[in-house]
Amino acid sequence: MFPSLLFEIMLIGFLGIGSQWLSWRYRMPAIVVMSVAGLLVGPIFGIMNPEEDFGELYKPIITVAVAIILFEGSLNLNFKELRGLGRPLMRIATIGAFIAWIAGSLTAHYIAGLSWAVAFVIGGLFIVTGPTVILPLLRQSKLKPRPAKILKWEGIIVDPIGALLAVFAFEIIAYLTAHNPDGSALLMFFAASIFAAILGWASGKGIGWMFETGNIPEYLKSPAVFVVVITCFTIADEVMHETGLLAVTAMGMTLANMGISSVEDMRHFKENLSILLISAIFIMLAASLDLDTLLHIFSPNIIGYVLLMMFLVRPLSIFLSTIGTDISLNEKILVGWIAPRGIVALTVSSYFAAILGEAGYEDASIITTLTFGLVFFTVVAHGFSISWLAKKLHLSMEGRPGTIIVGSNGFTVELAKSLAKSKVPVIIVDESWERLRKAREAGIPFYHGEMLSEQTEYHLDTTPYEYLIAATDFHSYNALVCTTFMPEYGRTNVFKISPYKQIDSKDTNDIVNKIGGRILFGEELSADDLTTKITSGFGFKQTAITEQYNYNRYLDERDEEAVLLYFIKPSGKIVFYTEEMKSTPESGDTVVSLSPQDKKIQAKLENRRNNNGNQ
C-alpha cells in the first residue's frame, strides 16, 4: 500500500502523537483516540497492516517497547509513596489478583465458552492493567493522590504477576495433562521467576553503582540504561517466556529507591520516550487486527464476558481484598471500576494463543478476539468515565487550576489573596517560619519547607496546581526552582519575578534569563518594587472586559502606574502577564491589576491621618 516501510513508520508516529494531541486538545482519553485511529487505518480501511509489513521484526519491536514502558513505569515506584498504602496495596496485588484470576477463569469458561485449560491461562493474564493504560488515564483525570497511587502501583506491579500467572497456569495444565507427568517444568518456572527477580535487582544495583561512582559519563547514562534494560529483559525472557517483565520491573524499582540524582535527571527523557512508544504500539496493534476479529468482538458470548469482567469480577476482587483496610467506600468503588487492559494483555495473549493452539486447544483461536474485546471496551468505558466518576465520588481535584507561589513576602501574600478571591487554589511555600507569618495571618494556605527538598515531594500535594511562581529574594534560586519544575508544569506555566533591578552584571542577567522560567509582569519590576507598591497603598483591582468595555478601552483608561498581573478566562484558566505573552483578554475575561488607590480615597485617608495627628 505504501511506497516504503519508512513511510509506514512515519504514519504510525504521526497518528500516535496526533492522537495524543487531539486527546489533550479536546480532553478525550488518549488510548481511545489511538485505538480508533489504529482501527481506521488497519482493518476498517485496510491502509496498512504492521504485523504483515514488518514481518519477523513486528513481535521483537512490540516486546522491546513493552519492556521499556514497564521499566519506565516501575522507575516511578518509590517506596516512600507507600506511606499509609502498603497494606491495602499489598492485598490488592496478592489476594485481589488471586480472586480476579479465579473469578475471571470461571467467567471465561462459563460465559465465553473456553475450555478449563484455556480459561485459567487467560484468567491469569487478564488481571493486568499496566502503565500503558493507567498512567494516561491518571494524567487526564487529576485524581486525588491516594486513589491515583493505588491505581499506579497496582498497574505496574500486577503487570508481570499477570503474565507469570498465565505461564504458571499453562505449566500446571501441561503437567496435569501429560501422559508421564514430570514436575521439572514447574520447578523450572519457579527457578526462572526467582532468577528474573534477582537479575533485575542486580542490574539495577549494578547500573546504579556505576552512576554513583562516575564510571559512566553523563552523555552515556540514558543509552546505557536502555541497553541494560533490553539486556536484562532478553536474558530473563530467553530463560522462560514472560519472566522478562518481572526482571525489568525489579530493575526499575531498585533504581527508583537508590536515591540517585542521575535517575531523576533522566526521568523526563524516559517519560517522553515512553509516551512515544505507547502511541506507536497502540496504533500498530490496532492496525494489525483483521476485520473478522473486529466483527467477532460483538458476539454475545464475548460481550457477556467483558461485561461480567467489568461489573462483577473486578469490583468483587477489590472489595473482598480490601476488607479490614482503611480504604474508603468511595475509593473502593473507583478502584473497583477502573481496570483498563492494555499492551501487555494484547502482546502476551498472542503468545499463548499460539502455544495453546499448538498444544491442541482449538478454542485458543478466539483468545486474540477476546483480548482485544476486553481491551477496547475497558479502555473506552474507563477512559470516558474516570473523570466523571471521580468527581461524583469526590476523589478528583475539582475547581480551577491552582498556583504554587515559592517565597513569602508582602507582594506574594497579596497576590495569593487576590487569586483566592477569584476561587483559584493557591499555596505559598517557604522554608522560613518567620517569612510565612504574613501568609498565616492572612489565612492563606502555606507549606513550611524547602521547595526543592525530596521531603516536599512526598508531603506537598501538587495535584491541584498547574502554575508555579518563584518569587524569593534569591534570584538564582528562583531560576533553579523554575528549571527544576519546568518539565512537570510546562515551559509556559513556570514564572519568576524579574531579577534585573538587583543585578548589575549583564552577563549574569543573561545567565539567569536562560536558566528557566518566564519573567512576570515586566523586566523593570523586581520583587522589591512590587512589595514597595503594596506598602505604599497599591491594591489589587479586578476589571471585567465586556463588549462595551473592551480591552483597548481598558488600556487607554487605566492608571499609568498600574501593573497588569493576570487575567482569568470564564473557564478558570489563568493567563499571567509576561513580556512574551501573545494572548490578550477578550469579552468575558477578568483583568487583575496592581493599581494605586483612587485619588479621592487617598485624599480622605491623608486628611484622616492629619486630623488624628492634630488631636
Coordinates of C-alpha atoms in Angstrom, one line a residue:
M1 CA 0.0 0.0 0.0
F2 CA 2.8 2.4 0.9
P3 CA 5.9 3.2 -1.3
S4 CA 8.2 2.1 1.6
L5 CA 8.3 0.8 5.1
L6 CA 9.8 4.1 6.1
F7 CA 6.6 5.9 5.1
E8 CA 4.5 3.5 7.2
I9 CA 6.8 4.2 10.2
M10 CA 6.2 7.9 9.6
L11 CA 2.5 7.4 9.5
I12 CA 2.5 5.3 12.7
G13 CA 4.4 8.1 14.6
F14 CA 2.2 10.8 13.1
L15 CA -1.1 9.0 14.1
G16 CA 0.2 8.2 17.6
I17 CA 1.4 11.7 18.5
G18 CA -1.5 13.2 16.6
S19 CA -3.9 11.1 18.7
Q20 CA -2.2 12.3 21.9
W21 CA -2.5 15.9 20.8
L22 CA -6.2 15.5 19.9
S23 CA -6.9 13.9 23.2
W24 CA -5.2 16.8 25.0
R25 CA -6.8 19.5 22.9
Y26 CA -10.4 18.1 23.3
R27 CA -10.0 16.4 26.7
M28 CA -10.6 12.9 25.4
P29 CA -9.0 9.6 26.6
A30 CA -5.7 9.3 24.6
I31 CA -5.9 5.5 24.4
V32 CA -9.4 5.6 22.9
V33 CA -8.3 8.0 20.2
M34 CA -5.2 5.9 19.4
S35 CA -7.3 2.7 19.3
V36 CA -9.8 4.3 16.9
A37 CA -7.0 5.7 14.7
G38 CA -5.4 2.3 14.5
L39 CA -8.6 0.6 13.6
L40 CA -9.4 3.1 10.9
V41 CA -6.1 2.7 9.1
G42 CA -6.0 -1.0 9.7
P43 CA -9.0 -3.4 9.5
I44 CA -11.6 -0.8 8.5
F45 CA -9.9 0.9 5.5
G46 CA -7.0 -1.5 5.0
I47 CA -4.4 1.2 4.6
M48 CA -1.7 -0.8 6.5
N49 CA -1.1 -3.9 8.4
P50 CA 2.1 -3.5 10.5
E51 CA 2.2 -7.2 11.5
E52 CA 2.5 -8.2 7.9
D53 CA 4.5 -5.3 6.7
F54 CA 7.2 -5.5 9.5
G55 CA 7.3 -9.3 9.2
E56 CA 9.6 -11.0 11.7
L57 CA 10.6 -7.7 13.3
Y58 CA 7.0 -7.0 14.4
K59 CA 7.0 -9.1 17.6
P60 CA 10.5 -8.1 18.8
I61 CA 9.7 -4.4 18.3
I62 CA 6.5 -4.7 20.4
T63 CA 8.2 -6.8 23.0
V64 CA 11.1 -4.4 23.5
A65 CA 8.7 -1.5 23.6
V66 CA 6.7 -3.1 26.3
A67 CA 9.8 -3.8 28.4
I68 CA 10.9 -0.2 28.2
I69 CA 7.4 1.1 29.0
L70 CA 7.2 -1.2 32.0
F71 CA 10.7 -0.2 33.2
E72 CA 9.9 3.5 32.9
G73 CA 6.7 3.0 34.9
S74 CA 8.5 1.0 37.6
L75 CA 11.1 3.7 37.8
N76 CA 8.4 5.8 39.5
L77 CA 7.7 3.3 42.2
N78 CA 9.5 4.8 45.2
F79 CA 8.6 3.0 48.5
K80 CA 8.3 6.4 50.2
E81 CA 5.0 6.9 48.3
L82 CA 3.5 3.9 50.2
R83 CA 3.1 5.6 53.5
G84 CA -0.4 4.6 54.6
L85 CA -1.0 2.5 51.4
G86 CA 1.3 -0.5 51.9
R87 CA -1.2 -2.9 53.5
P88 CA -4.2 -2.3 51.1
L89 CA -1.9 -2.2 48.1
M90 CA -0.2 -5.5 49.0
R91 CA -3.6 -7.1 49.5
I92 CA -4.9 -5.8 46.1
A93 CA -1.8 -7.1 44.4
T94 CA -1.9 -10.5 46.0
I95 CA -5.4 -11.5 47.4
G96 CA -7.2 -9.3 44.9
A97 CA -5.1 -10.7 42.0
F98 CA -5.9 -14.2 43.1
I99 CA -9.6 -13.6 43.4
A100 CA -9.6 -11.9 40.0
W101 CA -7.8 -14.9 38.5
I102 CA -10.2 -17.5 39.8
A103 CA -13.4 -15.4 39.1
G104 CA -12.1 -14.4 35.7
S105 CA -11.3 -18.0 34.8
L106 CA -14.8 -19.2 35.8
T107 CA -16.3 -16.4 33.7
A108 CA -14.2 -17.3 30.7
H109 CA -15.3 -20.9 31.0
Y110 CA -19.0 -20.5 31.6
I111 CA -19.7 -17.3 29.7
A112 CA -17.1 -17.1 26.9
G113 CA -17.2 -20.9 26.4
L114 CA -13.5 -21.6 26.8
S115 CA -12.1 -24.9 28.0
W116 CA -10.9 -25.1 31.6
A117 CA -7.2 -25.1 30.4
V118 CA -7.5 -22.0 28.2
A119 CA -9.8 -20.3 30.7
F120 CA -7.3 -20.5 33.5
V121 CA -4.4 -19.2 31.3
I122 CA -6.5 -16.2 30.1
G123 CA -7.9 -15.7 33.6
G124 CA -4.3 -15.1 34.9
L125 CA -3.4 -12.9 32.1
F126 CA -6.4 -10.6 32.4
I127 CA -5.7 -9.4 35.9
V128 CA -3.2 -7.0 34.4
T129 CA -3.9 -3.3 33.8
G130 CA -0.4 -1.8 33.3
P131 CA 1.2 1.7 32.9
T132 CA 0.4 1.9 29.2
V133 CA -3.3 2.5 30.1
I134 CA -3.3 3.6 33.7
L135 CA -0.8 6.4 33.5
P136 CA -2.5 8.3 30.6
L137 CA -5.8 8.0 32.5
L138 CA -4.3 9.4 35.7
R139 CA -2.8 12.3 33.7
Q140 CA -6.3 13.0 32.3
S141 CA -8.4 12.6 35.4
K142 CA -6.4 14.5 38.1
L143 CA -7.4 12.1 40.9
K144 CA -6.5 12.8 44.4
P145 CA -3.1 11.4 45.4
R146 CA -4.4 8.3 47.4
P147 CA -6.5 6.6 44.7
A148 CA -4.0 7.7 42.0
K149 CA -1.1 6.0 43.8
I150 CA -3.2 2.8 44.3
L151 CA -4.0 2.5 40.6
K152 CA -0.5 3.4 39.5
W153 CA 1.3 0.9 41.8
E154 CA -1.2 -1.8 41.1
G155 CA -1.0 -1.4 37.4
I156 CA 2.8 -1.6 37.3
I157 CA 3.2 -4.4 39.9
V158 CA 0.4 -6.6 38.7
D159 CA 1.6 -6.5 35.1
P160 CA 4.4 -9.1 35.5
I161 CA 2.3 -11.0 38.0
G162 CA -0.5 -11.5 35.5
A163 CA 2.0 -12.7 32.8
L164 CA 3.6 -15.1 35.3
L165 CA 0.2 -16.4 36.4
A166 CA -0.6 -17.2 32.8
V167 CA 2.7 -19.0 32.4
F168 CA 2.1 -20.8 35.7
A169 CA -1.4 -21.9 34.7
F170 CA 0.0 -23.2 31.4
E171 CA 2.7 -25.2 33.1
I172 CA 0.2 -26.7 35.6
I173 CA -2.1 -27.7 32.7
A174 CA 0.8 -29.2 30.8
Y175 CA 1.8 -31.1 33.9
L176 CA -1.7 -32.4 34.7
T177 CA -2.5 -33.5 31.1
A178 CA 0.9 -35.1 30.3
H179 CA 1.0 -38.9 29.9
N180 CA 4.1 -39.1 32.1
P181 CA 3.8 -36.1 34.5
D182 CA 7.2 -34.5 35.2
G183 CA 7.5 -31.8 37.8
S184 CA 10.7 -30.4 36.4
A185 CA 8.9 -27.9 34.2
L186 CA 7.1 -26.5 37.3
L187 CA 10.4 -26.3 39.2
M188 CA 11.9 -24.6 36.1
F189 CA 9.2 -22.0 36.2
F190 CA 9.7 -21.1 39.9
A191 CA 13.5 -21.1 39.4
A192 CA 13.2 -18.8 36.3
S193 CA 11.0 -16.4 38.1
I194 CA 13.4 -16.1 41.0
F195 CA 16.3 -15.8 38.6
A196 CA 14.5 -12.9 36.8
A197 CA 13.8 -11.0 40.0
I198 CA 17.5 -11.4 41.1
L199 CA 18.7 -10.4 37.6
G200 CA 16.6 -7.3 37.7
W201 CA 17.7 -6.4 41.2
A202 CA 21.4 -7.0 40.3
S203 CA 21.1 -5.0 37.1
G204 CA 19.6 -2.1 38.9
K205 CA 22.2 -2.2 41.6
G206 CA 25.0 -2.5 39.1
I207 CA 24.0 0.4 36.9
G208 CA 23.2 2.5 39.9
W209 CA 26.7 1.8 41.4
M210 CA 28.3 2.8 38.1
F211 CA 26.3 6.1 38.1
E212 CA 27.3 6.9 41.7
T213 CA 31.0 6.2 41.2
G214 CA 31.2 8.1 37.9
N215 CA 32.1 5.1 35.8
I216 CA 29.6 6.2 33.1
P217 CA 29.8 9.7 31.6
E218 CA 26.7 11.8 31.6
Y219 CA 26.1 11.6 27.9
L220 CA 26.1 7.8 28.0
K221 CA 23.8 7.3 31.0
S222 CA 20.5 7.2 29.2
P223 CA 21.7 5.0 26.4
A224 CA 23.4 2.7 29.0
V225 CA 20.2 2.3 31.0
F226 CA 18.2 1.3 27.9
V227 CA 20.8 -1.2 26.8
V228 CA 20.8 -2.7 30.3
V229 CA 17.0 -2.8 30.3
I230 CA 16.9 -4.6 27.0
T231 CA 19.7 -7.0 28.0
C232 CA 18.0 -7.8 31.4
F233 CA 14.7 -8.4 29.7
T234 CA 16.1 -10.5 26.9
I235 CA 18.2 -12.8 29.2
A236 CA 15.2 -13.4 31.5
D237 CA 12.8 -13.9 28.6
E238 CA 15.1 -16.4 26.9
V239 CA 15.3 -18.5 30.1
M240 CA 11.5 -18.6 30.3
H241 CA 8.9 -16.6 28.3
E242 CA 7.3 -13.6 30.1
T243 CA 9.7 -13.6 33.1
G244 CA 11.5 -10.6 31.4
L245 CA 8.6 -8.4 32.5
L246 CA 9.4 -9.3 36.1
A247 CA 13.1 -8.6 35.6
V248 CA 12.7 -5.1 34.2
T249 CA 10.1 -4.2 36.9
A250 CA 12.6 -5.3 39.6
M251 CA 15.3 -3.3 37.9
G252 CA 13.2 -0.2 37.8
M253 CA 12.1 -0.4 41.4
T254 CA 15.6 -1.0 42.5
L255 CA 16.9 2.1 40.8
A256 CA 13.9 4.2 41.9
N257 CA 14.8 3.5 45.6
M258 CA 18.5 4.1 45.4
G259 CA 18.2 7.9 45.5
I260 CA 20.5 8.5 42.6
S261 CA 20.2 12.0 41.2
S262 CA 21.2 10.9 37.7
V263 CA 18.0 8.8 37.6
E264 CA 15.9 11.9 38.4
D265 CA 17.7 13.8 35.6
M266 CA 16.8 11.1 33.0
R267 CA 13.2 10.5 34.2
H268 CA 11.6 13.2 31.9
F269 CA 13.5 11.9 28.9
K270 CA 12.3 8.4 29.6
E271 CA 8.7 9.6 30.1
N272 CA 8.8 11.2 26.7
L273 CA 10.2 8.1 25.1
S274 CA 7.5 6.0 26.9
I275 CA 4.7 8.3 25.5
L276 CA 6.1 7.9 22.0
L277 CA 6.3 4.1 22.4
I278 CA 2.8 3.8 23.8
S279 CA 1.4 5.9 21.0
A280 CA 3.2 3.9 18.3
I281 CA 2.5 0.5 19.8
F282 CA -1.3 1.1 20.2
I283 CA -1.5 2.2 16.6
M284 CA 0.4 -0.9 15.4
L285 CA -1.6 -3.4 17.5
A286 CA -5.0 -2.0 16.5
A287 CA -4.0 -1.7 12.8
S288 CA -2.8 -5.3 12.7
L289 CA -6.2 -6.7 13.6
D290 CA -8.2 -8.3 10.8
L291 CA -11.8 -7.4 10.1
D292 CA -13.2 -10.8 11.1
T293 CA -11.6 -10.5 14.5
L294 CA -13.0 -7.0 14.9
L295 CA -16.6 -8.1 14.0
H296 CA -16.3 -11.2 16.2
I297 CA -15.8 -8.9 19.2
F298 CA -19.5 -8.1 19.1
S299 CA -20.7 -11.7 19.5
P300 CA -23.0 -12.2 22.6
N301 CA -20.6 -14.5 24.5
I302 CA -17.7 -12.1 24.2
I303 CA -19.8 -9.1 25.2
G304 CA -21.2 -11.0 28.1
Y305 CA -17.8 -12.0 29.2
V306 CA -16.5 -8.4 29.0
L307 CA -19.5 -7.0 31.0
L308 CA -19.1 -9.6 33.8
M309 CA -15.3 -8.8 34.0
M310 CA -16.0 -5.1 34.3
F311 CA -19.1 -5.1 36.5
L312 CA -18.6 -8.2 38.7
V313 CA -15.1 -9.7 38.7
R314 CA -13.1 -6.5 39.1
P315 CA -15.3 -4.9 41.8
L316 CA -15.6 -8.2 43.7
S317 CA -11.8 -8.7 43.8
I318 CA -11.2 -5.1 45.1
F319 CA -14.0 -5.2 47.7
L320 CA -13.0 -8.6 49.1
S321 CA -9.3 -8.0 49.1
T322 CA -9.6 -4.6 50.9
I323 CA -11.8 -5.8 53.8
G324 CA -10.3 -4.5 57.0
T325 CA -8.2 -1.8 55.4
D326 CA -8.6 1.9 55.7
I327 CA -9.6 2.4 52.1
S328 CA -12.9 4.4 52.0
L329 CA -16.0 3.1 50.2
N330 CA -15.7 5.8 47.5
E331 CA -12.1 4.7 46.9
K332 CA -13.1 1.1 46.6
I333 CA -15.8 2.0 44.1
L334 CA -13.4 3.9 41.9
V335 CA -10.5 1.4 42.1
G336 CA -13.1 -1.4 41.6
W337 CA -14.3 0.1 38.4
I338 CA -11.0 1.4 36.8
A339 CA -9.1 -1.6 35.3
P340 CA -8.4 -1.0 31.6
R341 CA -6.3 -3.6 29.9
G342 CA -3.6 -2.6 27.5
I343 CA -0.5 -3.6 25.6
V344 CA 0.8 -6.4 27.9
A345 CA -2.5 -8.2 27.6
L346 CA -2.5 -7.9 23.9
T347 CA 1.1 -9.0 23.3
V348 CA 1.1 -11.8 25.8
S349 CA -2.2 -13.2 24.7
S350 CA -0.9 -13.6 21.1
Y351 CA 1.9 -15.8 22.5
F352 CA -0.5 -18.0 24.4
A353 CA -2.9 -18.2 21.5
A354 CA 0.0 -19.7 19.5
I355 CA 1.3 -22.2 22.1
L356 CA -2.2 -23.3 23.2
G357 CA -3.2 -23.8 19.6
E358 CA 0.0 -26.0 19.1
A359 CA -0.9 -28.0 22.2
G360 CA -4.3 -28.9 20.6
Y361 CA -6.7 -26.5 22.2
E362 CA -8.9 -25.4 19.3
D363 CA -10.7 -22.7 21.4
A364 CA -7.4 -20.9 21.7
S365 CA -8.2 -19.3 18.3
I366 CA -10.6 -16.8 19.9
I367 CA -8.1 -15.6 22.5
T368 CA -6.9 -12.7 20.4
T369 CA -10.6 -11.6 19.7
L370 CA -11.4 -12.0 23.4
T371 CA -8.4 -10.0 24.4
F372 CA -9.0 -7.1 22.1
G373 CA -12.6 -7.0 23.0
L374 CA -11.7 -6.7 26.7
V375 CA -9.0 -4.1 25.9
F376 CA -11.2 -1.9 23.7
F377 CA -14.3 -2.0 25.8
T378 CA -12.5 -1.3 29.1
V379 CA -10.4 1.4 27.6
V380 CA -13.4 3.2 26.2
A381 CA -15.6 2.7 29.2
H382 CA -13.0 3.6 31.8
G383 CA -11.4 6.3 29.7
F384 CA -14.6 8.3 29.4
S385 CA -15.9 7.6 32.9
I386 CA -12.9 8.1 35.2
S387 CA -13.2 11.9 35.4
W388 CA -16.9 11.9 35.8
L389 CA -16.9 9.1 38.4
A390 CA -14.0 10.7 40.4
K391 CA -16.0 13.9 40.6
K392 CA -19.1 12.2 41.7
L393 CA -17.2 10.3 44.4
H394 CA -15.3 13.5 45.5
L395 CA -12.0 11.9 44.5
S396 CA -10.8 14.4 41.9
M397 CA -9.1 17.7 42.3
E398 CA -12.0 19.9 41.2
G399 CA -12.1 23.6 40.6
R400 CA -9.9 26.0 38.8
P401 CA -6.2 25.2 38.1
G402 CA -4.2 26.4 41.0
T403 CA -0.9 28.3 41.6
I404 CA 2.1 27.5 43.8
I405 CA 4.0 30.6 45.0
V406 CA 7.5 30.0 46.2
G407 CA 8.6 32.7 48.6
S408 CA 6.5 34.6 51.2
N409 CA 6.6 38.4 51.2
G410 CA 4.2 41.3 51.2
F411 CA 3.5 41.1 47.5
T412 CA 3.1 37.3 47.2
V413 CA 0.7 37.2 50.1
E414 CA -1.5 39.9 48.5
L415 CA -1.2 38.1 45.2
A416 CA -2.3 34.9 46.9
K417 CA -5.3 36.7 48.5
S418 CA -6.3 38.0 45.1
L419 CA -6.1 34.5 43.5
A420 CA -8.1 33.0 46.4
K421 CA -10.7 35.8 46.0
S422 CA -11.1 34.5 42.4
K423 CA -11.6 31.0 43.7
V424 CA -8.2 29.9 42.4
P425 CA -6.4 27.3 44.6
V426 CA -3.2 28.8 45.8
I427 CA -0.4 27.9 48.3
I428 CA 2.7 29.7 49.5
V429 CA 5.8 27.7 50.1
D430 CA 8.7 29.0 52.1
E431 CA 11.3 27.4 54.4
S432 CA 11.2 30.3 56.8
W433 CA 8.5 30.2 59.5
E434 CA 9.0 33.9 60.1
R435 CA 8.5 34.9 56.5
L436 CA 5.3 32.8 56.5
R437 CA 3.9 34.9 59.3
K438 CA 2.0 37.2 56.9
A439 CA 0.6 34.3 55.0
R440 CA -0.6 32.7 58.2
E441 CA -2.2 35.9 59.4
A442 CA -3.9 36.4 56.1
G443 CA -5.3 32.8 56.2
I444 CA -3.5 31.8 53.0
P445 CA -2.7 28.0 52.7
F446 CA 1.0 27.5 53.1
Y447 CA 3.7 24.8 53.3
H448 CA 6.6 25.2 55.6
G449 CA 9.6 23.6 53.9
E450 CA 12.2 23.7 51.1
M451 CA 10.6 23.5 47.7
L452 CA 13.5 21.6 46.2
S453 CA 13.7 19.1 49.1
E454 CA 12.8 15.4 48.5
Q455 CA 10.6 15.5 51.5
T456 CA 8.4 18.2 49.9
E457 CA 7.8 15.9 47.0
Y458 CA 6.1 13.4 49.4
H459 CA 4.4 15.8 51.7
L460 CA 3.1 18.5 49.4
D461 CA 0.3 17.5 47.2
T462 CA 0.8 19.4 43.9
T463 CA -2.1 17.8 42.0
P464 CA -4.4 20.9 42.2
Y465 CA -1.7 23.3 40.8
E466 CA -0.8 23.9 37.2
Y467 CA 1.2 27.1 37.6
L468 CA 4.4 27.9 39.7
I469 CA 5.8 31.3 40.6
A470 CA 9.2 31.7 42.1
A471 CA 9.3 35.0 44.0
T472 CA 12.0 34.7 46.7
D473 CA 14.7 37.3 47.2
F474 CA 17.4 35.0 45.8
H475 CA 17.2 35.3 42.0
S476 CA 19.5 32.3 41.2
Y477 CA 17.3 30.2 43.5
N478 CA 14.2 31.4 41.6
A479 CA 15.8 30.3 38.3
L480 CA 16.8 27.0 39.8
V481 CA 13.2 26.3 41.0
C482 CA 11.8 27.2 37.6
T483 CA 14.3 24.9 35.8
T484 CA 13.6 22.0 38.2
F485 CA 9.8 22.2 37.8
M486 CA 9.7 23.2 34.1
P487 CA 9.3 19.6 32.8
E488 CA 6.5 18.9 35.3
Y489 CA 4.5 22.1 34.8
G490 CA 5.4 23.0 31.2
R491 CA 7.5 25.9 29.9
T492 CA 4.6 28.3 29.7
N493 CA 3.3 27.7 33.2
V494 CA 6.5 28.4 35.2
F495 CA 7.4 32.0 36.2
K496 CA 9.9 34.1 38.1
I497 CA 10.0 37.7 39.3
S498 CA 12.4 39.8 37.4
P499 CA 15.9 39.9 38.9
Y500 CA 17.3 42.8 36.9
K501 CA 16.9 45.6 39.3
Q502 CA 19.3 44.0 41.8
I503 CA 21.9 42.5 39.5
D504 CA 24.5 44.7 37.9
S505 CA 26.3 42.3 35.6
K506 CA 24.8 41.9 32.2
D507 CA 26.4 38.5 31.8
T508 CA 24.7 37.4 35.0
N509 CA 21.4 38.7 33.7
D510 CA 21.8 36.6 30.5
I511 CA 22.6 33.5 32.5
V512 CA 19.6 33.9 34.9
N513 CA 17.3 34.6 31.9
K514 CA 18.3 31.4 30.1
I515 CA 18.2 29.0 33.0
G516 CA 14.4 28.8 33.1
G517 CA 11.1 30.5 33.9
R518 CA 9.3 33.3 32.2
I519 CA 9.7 36.8 33.7
L520 CA 6.4 38.0 35.2
F521 CA 4.9 41.5 34.8
G522 CA 7.9 43.1 33.0
E523 CA 11.6 43.2 33.4
E524 CA 11.6 46.6 35.0
L525 CA 9.7 45.3 38.1
S526 CA 11.6 43.4 40.7
A527 CA 10.2 41.8 43.8
D528 CA 11.3 44.8 45.9
D529 CA 9.5 47.1 43.5
L530 CA 6.3 45.1 43.8
T531 CA 6.5 44.9 47.6
T532 CA 7.1 48.7 47.8
K533 CA 4.0 49.3 45.8
I534 CA 2.0 47.2 48.3
T535 CA 3.3 49.2 51.3
S536 CA 2.7 52.5 49.5
G537 CA -1.0 51.8 49.2
F538 CA -1.4 50.0 45.8
G539 CA -4.2 47.4 45.8
F540 CA -5.4 44.6 43.6
K541 CA -8.2 45.6 41.2
Q542 CA -10.4 43.4 39.1
T543 CA -11.9 44.7 35.9
A544 CA -14.4 42.8 33.8
I545 CA -13.9 43.0 30.0
T546 CA -17.1 43.2 28.1
E547 CA -18.2 44.0 24.5
Q548 CA -19.0 47.6 25.6
Y549 CA -15.9 48.0 27.7
N550 CA -13.3 46.2 25.6
Y551 CA -9.6 45.6 26.3
N552 CA -8.3 48.5 24.2
R553 CA -10.6 50.9 26.1
Y554 CA -9.4 49.4 29.4
L555 CA -5.7 50.0 28.4
D556 CA -6.5 53.6 27.4
E557 CA -8.3 54.4 30.7
R558 CA -6.1 52.5 33.3
D559 CA -3.8 54.3 35.6
E560 CA -0.3 54.7 34.1
E561 CA 1.3 53.3 37.3
A562 CA -0.9 50.2 37.3
V563 CA 0.8 46.9 36.9
L564 CA -1.1 44.3 34.8
L565 CA -0.8 41.0 36.7
Y566 CA -3.0 38.3 35.1
F567 CA -6.5 37.7 33.7
I568 CA -8.9 34.9 34.2
K569 CA -11.0 33.4 31.5
P570 CA -14.5 32.1 32.2
S571 CA -13.2 28.5 32.0
G572 CA -11.0 29.3 35.0
K573 CA -7.7 29.4 33.1
I574 CA -5.2 31.9 34.3
V575 CA -3.0 33.9 32.0
F576 CA -0.2 35.8 33.7
Y577 CA 1.3 38.8 32.1
T578 CA 4.8 38.3 30.7
E579 CA 7.0 40.1 28.2
E580 CA 6.4 37.4 25.6
M581 CA 2.7 36.7 26.1
K582 CA 0.7 36.5 22.9
S583 CA -2.9 36.3 24.1
T584 CA -5.0 39.2 25.2
P585 CA -8.2 39.4 27.3
E586 CA -11.5 39.1 25.4
S587 CA -15.1 39.7 26.3
G588 CA -15.9 37.7 29.5
D589 CA -12.4 37.8 30.9
T590 CA -11.5 39.5 34.1
V591 CA -8.2 41.5 34.3
V592 CA -6.4 41.8 37.6
S593 CA -4.0 44.7 38.2
L594 CA -1.9 46.2 41.0
S595 CA -3.3 49.8 40.9
P596 CA -2.8 52.9 43.0
Q597 CA -5.7 53.9 45.2
D598 CA -8.3 56.3 43.8
K599 CA -7.1 60.0 44.3
K600 CA -10.2 60.9 46.3
I601 CA -9.8 57.9 48.6
Q602 CA -6.1 58.8 49.0
A603 CA -7.1 62.4 49.9
K604 CA -9.6 61.2 52.5
L605 CA -7.0 58.8 54.1
E606 CA -4.5 61.6 54.2
N607 CA -7.0 64.0 55.8
R608 CA -7.9 61.4 58.4
R609 CA -4.3 60.8 59.3
N610 CA -3.7 64.6 59.6
N611 CA -6.8 65.0 61.8
N612 CA -5.7 62.2 64.1
G613 CA -2.2 63.8 64.3
N614 CA -3.7 67.2 65.4
Q615 CA -5.7 65.7 68.2

